[in-house]
Backbone as ProteinMPNN parsed JSONL, in Angstrom:
{"seq_chain_A": "MQEIEQIYTQCRQDVYRYLCSLTRDAALAEDLLSETFLRALTGLSGFRKGACVRTWLFSIARHVWIDGLRRKRHVLSGDELLARYVEEGGPGAPPFETQVDARALAARAKELLQTRRPPAGEVLWLRAQGYSFAEIAQRCGVSESAARTLDFRTRHWLREQLQKEGAEL", "coords_chain_A": {"N_chain_A": [[85.762, 110.386, 76.976], [86.979, 113.27, 76.929], [86.945, 113.226, 79.598], [88.55, 112.03, 81.378], [90.842, 113.501, 81.105], [90.342, 116.099, 81.931], [90.215, 115.049, 84.7], [93.206, 113.919, 84.731], [94.026, 116.858, 84.441], [93.24, 117.927, 87.051], [94.213, 116.463, 88.635], [96.512, 115.795, 89.049], [98.964, 117.639, 89.486], [98.096, 116.4, 92.399], [98.534, 113.928, 92.819], [101.321, 113.447, 92.299], [102.918, 114.661, 93.278], [101.927, 113.955, 96.111], [103.267, 110.887, 94.992], [105.686, 111.476, 95.365], [106.435, 112.196, 97.066], [106.366, 109.927, 98.989], [108.487, 108.092, 97.321], [110.576, 110.302, 97.165], [112.132, 111.079, 94.922], [112.296, 112.444, 92.402], [112.087, 111.807, 88.958], [111.713, 109.789, 89.274], [109.339, 109.544, 90.537], [107.958, 110.97, 88.309], [107.835, 108.973, 87.166], [106.312, 106.728, 87.651], [104.13, 108.268, 87.925], [102.903, 107.309, 85.492], [102.438, 105.294, 85.1], [100.311, 104.844, 87.612], [98.32, 106.746, 86.114], [98.432, 104.998, 83.849], [96.823, 102.484, 84.837], [94.393, 104.583, 85.967], [93.015, 104.22, 83.601], [92.839, 102.142, 82.895], [91.549, 100.712, 84.533], [89.076, 102.141, 84.86], [86.327, 100.981, 84.788], [86.12, 99.92, 86.889], [86.0, 101.324, 88.882], [83.787, 103.49, 91.643], [81.075, 104.794, 91.445], [80.348, 107.663, 92.024], [81.976, 108.101, 94.243], [84.44, 109.21, 95.69], [87.375, 110.752, 92.567], [89.714, 111.883, 93.682], [90.796, 110.318, 95.834], [90.791, 107.93, 94.93], [92.567, 107.594, 92.661], [95.11, 108.189, 94.518], [94.411, 106.135, 95.821], [94.831, 104.169, 93.716], [97.649, 104.652, 92.988], [99.567, 104.995, 95.468], [99.468, 101.876, 95.778], [100.766, 101.059, 92.876], [103.258, 102.354, 93.919], [103.969, 100.745, 95.751], [104.093, 97.678, 94.428], [106.162, 98.74, 92.839], [108.021, 98.393, 94.759], [108.227, 96.159, 96.038], [109.087, 95.145, 93.948], [111.875, 95.579, 93.953], [112.392, 94.161, 96.651], [112.327, 95.646, 99.011], [110.324, 96.249, 100.923], [108.374, 98.943, 102.51], [106.653, 98.496, 105.953], [103.992, 99.349, 107.618], [104.484, 100.666, 109.73], [106.988, 101.469, 109.433], [106.769, 103.396, 107.619], [105.178, 105.124, 109.333], [107.286, 105.709, 111.209], [108.893, 107.188, 109.142], [107.383, 109.635, 108.493], [106.949, 111.007, 110.862], [109.56, 111.433, 111.336], [110.281, 112.903, 109.225], [108.454, 114.932, 108.455], [105.787, 114.727, 107.117], [104.567, 114.808, 103.764], [106.778, 115.594, 100.946], [107.942, 117.146, 102.409], [112.15, 117.967, 103.556], [114.145, 115.542, 103.988], [115.219, 114.155, 107.518], [118.359, 113.346, 109.031], [118.925, 110.676, 111.03], [119.978, 108.004, 113.372], [118.849, 107.208, 114.381], [117.233, 104.058, 114.714], [114.816, 102.536, 112.308], [112.736, 101.333, 112.558], [112.476, 100.137, 115.45], [112.066, 103.619, 116.418], [109.095, 103.534, 115.099], [107.91, 102.274, 116.735], [108.161, 102.959, 119.253], [106.74, 105.202, 118.91], [104.328, 104.091, 118.085], [103.048, 103.441, 120.539], [103.665, 105.332, 122.301], [101.779, 107.026, 120.606], [98.754, 106.012, 121.796], [98.771, 106.812, 123.566], [97.255, 109.009, 123.444], [94.879, 111.308, 123.217], [91.477, 110.478, 121.264], [90.807, 111.729, 118.034], [93.695, 112.438, 117.673], [95.954, 110.646, 117.624], [94.702, 108.771, 114.896], [94.235, 110.829, 112.96], [97.466, 111.6, 112.389], [98.396, 108.283, 111.837], [96.865, 108.282, 109.114], [97.687, 110.61, 107.998], [99.993, 109.524, 107.491], [99.316, 107.806, 106.106], [98.866, 108.992, 103.787], [96.142, 109.334, 103.306], [94.261, 112.925, 102.894], [93.179, 115.922, 104.407], [91.426, 116.348, 104.143], [89.394, 114.153, 104.019], [90.607, 112.666, 105.54], [89.029, 114.439, 108.317], [87.137, 113.723, 107.219], [86.676, 111.253, 107.953], [87.385, 111.336, 110.59], [85.111, 112.284, 111.813], [86.207, 115.499, 112.018], [86.505, 118.443, 110.997], [88.071, 120.237, 108.447], [89.978, 122.052, 109.246], [90.735, 120.909, 111.619], [91.769, 118.502, 111.351], [94.223, 119.164, 110.39], [95.21, 120.74, 112.116], [95.554, 119.297, 114.466], [97.215, 116.871, 113.291], [99.617, 118.765, 113.182], [100.652, 119.943, 115.584], [100.033, 117.323, 117.243], [102.829, 115.714, 115.744], [104.641, 117.849, 116.363], [104.505, 116.835, 119.434], [104.921, 114.235, 119.457], [107.399, 114.052, 118.696], [108.525, 116.115, 120.613], [108.258, 114.064, 122.637], [109.932, 111.705, 122.101], [112.507, 112.355, 121.385], [113.228, 113.559, 124.112], [113.363, 111.121, 125.431], [116.201, 110.504, 124.105], [116.154, 109.941, 121.096], [117.155, 111.057, 118.427], [116.102, 113.105, 116.185]], "CA_chain_A": [[88.164, 110.444, 77.344], [87.38, 114.52, 77.708], [86.81, 113.33, 81.352], [89.536, 111.345, 81.732], [91.901, 114.584, 80.772], [90.367, 116.956, 83.175], [90.235, 114.137, 85.767], [94.396, 113.851, 84.832], [94.591, 117.994, 84.415], [92.752, 118.295, 87.514], [95.068, 115.527, 89.994], [97.838, 115.189, 88.308], [100.017, 117.426, 91.058], [98.671, 116.456, 94.031], [99.24, 112.614, 93.206], [102.34, 113.267, 91.596], [103.753, 114.94, 95.21], [102.299, 112.696, 97.211], [104.47, 109.658, 94.366], [107.404, 112.442, 95.475], [107.06, 112.027, 99.191], [106.581, 108.369, 99.065], [109.743, 108.485, 96.74], [111.92, 111.184, 97.431], [112.509, 111.043, 93.543], [111.605, 113.317, 91.041], [111.832, 110.702, 88.248], [110.713, 107.554, 90.183], [107.365, 109.51, 90.957], [107.007, 110.567, 87.444], [107.195, 107.247, 85.711], [104.805, 105.896, 88.607], [102.431, 108.916, 87.368], [102.212, 107.661, 83.747], [101.587, 104.408, 85.208], [99.084, 105.242, 88.036], [97.439, 106.714, 85.049], [97.736, 104.427, 82.745], [95.973, 101.856, 85.741], [93.288, 104.179, 86.586], [92.405, 104.672, 82.599], [92.388, 100.089, 82.398], [90.615, 100.155, 85.512], [87.68, 102.711, 84.639], [85.345, 100.158, 84.788], [85.758, 99.469, 88.557], [85.423, 102.45, 89.965], [82.119, 103.641, 91.772], [79.971, 106.274, 90.895], [79.428, 108.532, 93.173], [83.298, 107.913, 94.938], [86.602, 110.329, 95.355], [88.16, 109.99, 91.905], [90.835, 112.121, 94.25], [90.74, 109.368, 96.549], [90.717, 106.122, 94.282], [93.951, 107.563, 92.44], [95.354, 107.372, 95.609], [95.278, 104.741, 95.862], [96.002, 102.836, 92.638], [99.336, 105.75, 92.893], [100.084, 103.579, 96.887], [99.814, 100.691, 95.109], [101.22, 101.358, 92.246], [104.24, 102.428, 94.394], [104.366, 99.443, 96.486], [104.008, 96.752, 93.202], [107.636, 98.787, 92.992], [109.075, 98.547, 96.003], [108.063, 94.953, 95.711], [109.733, 94.446, 92.49], [113.368, 96.109, 95.147], [112.406, 93.254, 97.093], [112.066, 96.176, 99.831], [108.549, 96.708, 101.214], [108.24, 99.688, 103.957], [105.924, 98.031, 106.607], [102.864, 100.492, 107.791], [105.162, 101.071, 111.314], [108.571, 102.227, 108.893], [105.422, 105.128, 106.569], [104.418, 106.366, 110.358], [108.549, 106.756, 111.489], [109.099, 108.236, 108.243], [106.572, 110.401, 108.605], [107.342, 111.702, 111.739], [110.595, 111.132, 111.358], [110.156, 114.278, 108.298], [107.566, 116.035, 109.095], [105.006, 114.926, 106.623], [104.393, 114.822, 102.615], [107.224, 116.527, 100.246], [109.216, 117.842, 102.993], [113.282, 117.079, 103.535], [114.343, 114.398, 105.251], [116.606, 114.577, 108.205], [119.076, 112.363, 109.132], [118.654, 110.002, 111.682], [120.915, 107.715, 113.468], [117.164, 106.204, 115.181], [116.322, 102.381, 114.082], [113.131, 103.31, 112.056], [111.723, 100.187, 113.21], [112.611, 101.005, 116.595], [111.005, 104.309, 116.262], [107.705, 103.25, 114.468], [107.185, 100.947, 117.86], [107.776, 103.587, 120.616], [105.746, 105.841, 118.582], [102.804, 103.776, 118.223], [102.776, 103.151, 121.91], [103.063, 106.465, 122.572], [99.99, 107.622, 120.235], [97.889, 105.211, 121.534], [97.478, 107.378, 125.25], [96.84, 110.38, 122.91], [93.632, 111.151, 122.568], [90.921, 109.82, 119.774], [91.929, 110.893, 117.129], [95.173, 111.94, 117.364], [96.614, 108.672, 116.811], [94.242, 108.058, 114.11], [95.315, 111.755, 112.046], [98.564, 111.344, 112.128], [97.789, 107.609, 110.969], [95.885, 108.05, 107.728], [98.112, 111.281, 107.318], [101.541, 108.665, 107.18], [99.542, 106.697, 105.005], [99.036, 109.534, 102.085], [95.47, 110.81, 103.313], [94.048, 114.225, 102.403], [93.032, 116.471, 105.402], [89.721, 116.495, 104.041], [89.846, 112.607, 103.971], [90.687, 112.743, 107.397], [88.452, 114.95, 108.571], [85.32, 113.19, 107.135], [86.39, 109.624, 108.524], [87.328, 111.256, 112.059], [84.629, 113.376, 112.066], [86.479, 116.629, 112.768], [86.587, 119.864, 110.66], [89.96, 120.115, 108.136], [91.539, 122.728, 110.083], [91.112, 120.286, 112.928], [91.886, 117.179, 111.251], [95.634, 119.777, 110.534], [96.111, 121.271, 113.473], [95.772, 117.836, 114.963], [98.324, 116.978, 112.577], [100.918, 119.379, 113.513], [100.367, 119.142, 117.122], [100.522, 115.853, 117.478], [103.245, 115.202, 115.667], [105.368, 118.277, 117.259], [104.68, 116.523, 120.278], [105.346, 113.016, 119.285], [109.27, 114.315, 118.115], [109.267, 116.296, 121.758], [108.295, 112.676, 123.273], [110.835, 110.913, 121.331], [113.615, 113.736, 121.825], [113.339, 112.947, 125.709], [113.664, 109.855, 125.494], [116.776, 110.182, 123.706], [116.131, 110.102, 119.834], [117.976, 111.889, 117.125], [115.733, 112.528, 114.282]], "C_chain_A": [[88.037, 112.062, 77.608], [87.446, 114.632, 78.97], [87.738, 113.413, 82.096], [90.919, 112.479, 81.903], [90.967, 115.368, 81.327], [90.621, 116.339, 84.282], [92.247, 114.13, 85.945], [94.621, 115.777, 85.415], [94.04, 118.213, 86.333], [93.465, 117.472, 88.807], [96.076, 115.005, 89.085], [98.503, 115.339, 89.518], [99.856, 117.019, 92.43], [99.175, 114.855, 93.906], [100.845, 112.66, 92.834], [103.344, 114.036, 93.066], [103.046, 114.221, 95.712], [103.283, 110.785, 97.334], [105.035, 110.519, 95.21], [107.576, 112.408, 96.886], [107.438, 110.371, 99.43], [107.691, 108.016, 98.109], [111.122, 108.731, 96.736], [113.376, 110.857, 96.048], [112.304, 111.107, 92.87], [111.024, 112.832, 90.106], [111.677, 108.997, 88.251], [109.408, 108.206, 90.453], [106.798, 109.93, 89.356], [106.29, 109.851, 86.567], [106.011, 106.585, 86.643], [103.205, 106.979, 89.006], [102.032, 107.83, 86.621], [101.569, 106.58, 84.232], [100.698, 104.096, 86.075], [97.984, 105.575, 87.005], [96.816, 105.991, 83.857], [96.932, 103.572, 83.42], [95.296, 102.054, 85.846], [92.842, 104.005, 85.162], [91.904, 102.629, 82.028], [91.417, 99.699, 83.544], [89.752, 100.796, 85.698], [86.365, 101.561, 84.905], [85.024, 99.748, 86.404], [85.757, 100.344, 88.981], [83.863, 102.593, 89.87], [81.819, 104.298, 91.613], [79.58, 107.228, 92.284], [81.214, 108.86, 94.53], [84.128, 108.711, 94.433], [86.903, 109.637, 94.281], [89.723, 110.484, 92.599], [91.642, 110.937, 94.739], [91.608, 108.108, 96.103], [92.352, 106.004, 93.871], [94.992, 107.478, 93.513], [96.055, 106.241, 95.734], [95.879, 104.152, 95.698], [97.803, 103.708, 93.286], [100.234, 104.407, 94.401], [100.387, 102.607, 95.9], [100.947, 100.128, 93.772], [103.246, 101.493, 92.915], [104.776, 101.083, 94.933], [104.775, 97.777, 95.578], [105.741, 97.483, 93.099], [108.902, 98.653, 93.508], [109.056, 96.963, 95.833], [109.121, 94.436, 94.851], [111.952, 94.375, 93.296], [113.393, 94.621, 95.232], [112.858, 93.655, 98.957], [110.626, 96.865, 100.541], [109.243, 97.895, 102.792], [106.646, 98.685, 104.85], [105.153, 99.823, 106.997], [103.77, 101.319, 108.897], [106.223, 102.069, 110.771], [107.635, 104.129, 108.155], [105.508, 105.671, 107.913], [105.762, 106.497, 110.534], [108.671, 107.432, 110.22], [108.955, 109.253, 107.947], [106.879, 111.582, 108.985], [108.729, 112.186, 111.766], [110.618, 113.126, 109.677], [109.363, 115.543, 108.059], [106.48, 116.089, 107.779], [105.425, 114.524, 104.159], [105.68, 115.823, 101.912], [108.663, 117.61, 101.303], [110.543, 117.223, 103.57], [113.779, 116.213, 104.215], [115.036, 114.975, 106.346], [117.32, 113.711, 109.062], [119.386, 111.687, 110.365], [119.697, 108.849, 112.196], [119.93, 106.538, 114.202], [117.436, 105.155, 114.214], [115.062, 102.541, 113.789], [112.18, 101.893, 112.96], [111.409, 100.296, 114.917], [111.856, 102.183, 117.334], [109.923, 104.222, 116.453], [107.353, 102.347, 116.413], [107.094, 101.945, 119.015], [106.735, 105.203, 119.961], [103.792, 105.852, 117.883], [102.771, 103.858, 120.036], [102.572, 104.402, 122.322], [101.607, 107.764, 121.886], [98.817, 107.29, 120.777], [97.708, 105.636, 123.26], [97.361, 108.747, 125.031], [95.115, 110.566, 123.024], [93.167, 110.808, 121.27], [90.99, 111.611, 119.464], [93.145, 111.552, 116.715], [95.915, 111.399, 116.43], [96.411, 108.561, 115.629], [94.927, 109.159, 112.839], [96.307, 111.626, 112.027], [98.845, 109.929, 111.532], [97.695, 107.425, 109.649], [96.812, 109.444, 107.452], [99.619, 111.084, 106.717], [100.692, 108.389, 106.099], [99.057, 107.537, 103.756], [97.28, 109.987, 101.859], [95.184, 111.99, 102.948], [93.294, 115.311, 103.899], [91.184, 116.773, 105.534], [89.191, 115.278, 103.916], [89.745, 112.399, 105.412], [89.436, 113.015, 108.034], [87.303, 114.302, 108.628], [85.442, 111.638, 107.746], [86.643, 110.336, 109.477], [86.305, 111.758, 112.887], [84.961, 114.684, 112.586], [86.502, 117.976, 110.991], [88.376, 119.72, 109.483], [90.984, 120.581, 108.665], [92.018, 122.247, 111.405], [92.451, 119.144, 112.979], [94.12, 118.094, 111.413], [96.066, 120.053, 111.45], [96.262, 119.783, 114.382], [96.732, 116.966, 114.441], [99.599, 117.404, 112.901], [101.687, 119.196, 114.832], [101.066, 118.232, 117.748], [101.706, 115.053, 117.827], [104.736, 115.889, 116.225], [105.212, 117.656, 118.465], [105.748, 114.891, 120.529], [106.885, 113.687, 119.458], [109.299, 115.002, 120.048], [109.48, 115.446, 122.656], [109.423, 112.213, 123.272], [112.378, 112.236, 121.218], [113.903, 113.631, 122.767], [113.82, 112.124, 126.475], [115.271, 109.478, 124.378], [117.313, 109.892, 121.529], [116.416, 111.54, 119.456], [117.058, 111.93, 116.688], [115.928, 114.424, 113.823]], "O_chain_A": [[88.848, 112.468, 78.44], [87.825, 115.632, 79.58], [88.007, 114.186, 83.016], [91.835, 112.285, 82.703], [90.155, 114.91, 80.524], [91.314, 116.986, 85.066], [92.712, 114.301, 87.072], [95.19, 116.058, 86.47], [94.9, 118.906, 86.878], [93.235, 117.886, 89.943], [96.251, 113.9, 88.572], [98.768, 114.484, 90.363], [100.669, 117.075, 93.353], [100.042, 114.44, 94.675], [101.52, 111.703, 93.214], [104.402, 113.622, 93.54], [103.775, 113.262, 95.965], [103.664, 110.021, 98.221], [104.707, 110.089, 96.316], [108.555, 112.548, 97.619], [108.443, 109.828, 99.887], [107.73, 106.832, 98.445], [112.171, 108.121, 96.53], [114.582, 110.614, 96.05], [111.988, 110.133, 92.189], [109.818, 113.012, 89.938], [111.596, 107.897, 87.703], [108.409, 107.502, 90.596], [105.694, 109.553, 88.962], [105.288, 109.811, 85.853], [104.989, 106.037, 86.23], [102.153, 106.866, 89.635], [100.957, 107.296, 86.892], [100.353, 106.505, 84.058], [100.025, 103.116, 85.755], [96.938, 104.93, 86.937], [95.763, 106.042, 83.22], [95.871, 103.558, 82.796], [94.598, 101.454, 86.663], [91.808, 103.356, 85.319], [91.098, 102.135, 81.239], [90.687, 98.708, 83.568], [89.157, 100.47, 86.725], [85.373, 102.077, 85.42], [83.966, 99.382, 86.916], [85.249, 100.157, 90.087], [83.033, 102.269, 89.021], [82.797, 105.043, 91.556], [78.714, 107.282, 93.157], [81.302, 109.719, 95.408], [84.499, 108.94, 93.282], [86.902, 108.406, 94.304], [90.749, 109.864, 92.323], [92.743, 110.575, 94.323], [92.583, 107.532, 96.584], [93.174, 105.16, 94.229], [95.82, 106.582, 93.352], [97.154, 105.686, 95.763], [96.82, 103.598, 96.268], [98.759, 103.189, 93.862], [101.036, 103.477, 94.308], [101.449, 102.553, 95.28], [101.674, 99.135, 93.752], [104.201, 100.878, 92.441], [105.806, 100.506, 94.584], [105.559, 96.937, 96.02], [106.623, 96.65, 93.308], [110.08, 98.712, 93.154], [110.125, 96.527, 95.405], [109.859, 93.473, 95.063], [112.847, 93.541, 93.162], [113.994, 93.87, 94.464], [113.323, 92.916, 99.825], [110.211, 98.02, 100.452], [110.109, 97.712, 103.648], [105.71, 98.311, 104.144], [105.573, 100.955, 106.762], [103.739, 102.55, 108.898], [106.448, 103.163, 111.289], [107.877, 105.332, 108.247], [105.943, 106.823, 107.898], [106.045, 107.585, 110.034], [108.468, 108.633, 110.396], [109.757, 109.968, 107.347], [107.057, 112.646, 108.391], [108.997, 113.303, 112.208], [111.171, 114.219, 109.793], [109.592, 116.678, 107.64], [106.213, 117.198, 107.316], [106.441, 114.086, 103.619], [105.624, 116.972, 102.349], [109.649, 118.305, 101.056], [110.425, 116.107, 104.077], [113.694, 116.42, 105.425], [115.453, 116.131, 106.274], [116.636, 113.305, 110.002], [120.345, 112.235, 110.909], [120.496, 108.638, 111.283], [120.201, 105.369, 114.476], [117.816, 105.365, 113.062], [114.191, 102.678, 114.648], [111.232, 101.822, 113.742], [110.316, 100.494, 115.446], [111.23, 102.065, 118.387], [109.394, 104.577, 117.507], [106.238, 102.027, 116.825], [106.108, 101.889, 119.75], [106.196, 106.033, 120.694], [102.864, 106.587, 117.546], [102.142, 104.834, 120.445], [101.451, 104.73, 122.71], [100.935, 108.693, 122.335], [97.815, 107.95, 120.5], [96.916, 105.117, 124.047], [97.342, 109.598, 125.919], [94.345, 109.628, 122.822], [93.902, 110.759, 120.285], [91.155, 112.501, 120.297], [93.646, 111.344, 115.61], [96.31, 111.497, 115.269], [97.371, 108.301, 114.904], [95.759, 108.793, 112.008], [96.353, 111.242, 110.858], [99.606, 110.045, 110.572], [98.318, 106.556, 109.04], [96.742, 109.569, 106.23], [100.273, 111.805, 105.964], [101.171, 108.676, 105.002], [98.834, 106.915, 102.717], [96.881, 110.635, 100.891], [96.22, 112.412, 102.434], [92.471, 114.468, 104.256], [90.307, 117.122, 106.324], [88.031, 115.463, 103.545], [88.837, 112.013, 106.148], [88.71, 112.069, 108.341], [86.555, 114.201, 109.6], [84.451, 110.944, 107.972], [85.506, 110.209, 109.934], [86.304, 111.795, 114.118], [84.256, 115.152, 113.479], [86.505, 117.408, 109.899], [89.45, 119.219, 109.815], [92.156, 120.214, 108.756], [92.955, 122.623, 112.109], [93.388, 118.898, 113.739], [94.99, 117.726, 112.203], [97.206, 119.756, 111.805], [97.346, 119.465, 114.871], [97.159, 116.168, 115.275], [100.576, 116.656, 112.931], [102.746, 118.642, 115.126], [102.092, 118.183, 118.428], [101.999, 114.342, 118.788], [105.725, 115.208, 116.498], [106.262, 117.997, 119.009], [106.687, 114.567, 121.256], [107.366, 113.712, 120.592], [110.06, 114.393, 120.801], [110.412, 115.547, 123.453], [110.075, 112.211, 124.316], [112.699, 112.461, 120.052], [115.129, 113.538, 122.825], [114.395, 112.127, 127.563], [115.431, 108.34, 123.936], [118.404, 109.737, 120.979], [116.104, 112.645, 119.9], [116.602, 110.799, 116.52], [115.802, 114.793, 112.656]]}, "name": "protein", "num_of_chains": 1, "seq": "MQEIEQIYTQCRQDVYRYLCSLTRDAALAEDLLSETFLRALTGLSGFRKGACVRTWLFSIARHVWIDGLRRKRHVLSGDELLARYVEEGGPGAPPFETQVDARALAARAKELLQTRRPPAGEVLWLRAQGYSFAEIAQRCGVSESAARTLDFRTRHWLREQLQKEGAEL"}
């Protein structure tokens, strides 16, 4: 039981911030945080030894959030998540008002990202999905600071390209 309290203490704030970035609602994020740790506690037997606890919790949090969206009958696609991430500048950033249709923006963003050298597009995509820079670095075979730099520069480049095409971000 003490291990669970330690995991909660160490990961609570990161999972909460992640949920805030998904929901844009602190109260809802708090509710989803409770649900996330409840599911983690009940699903502890399914945790693979040696796996990253934080990654596991982020995965549970994402599923809890998606379940909530499904209950509301409004599910965001991966393209919409990418568009939201590009428009808003990452988890926790204040939203920018936009007049561009999110789906059209996401489709164009995907096309533009495919023209970039790897792993720039993958870094941006993984970040939009909620992965930490450490997890992205490991997955893409780059350092954590390189993942951060790629994310920042690719997001900046993508915004410039979309603005040149007339998108209002």
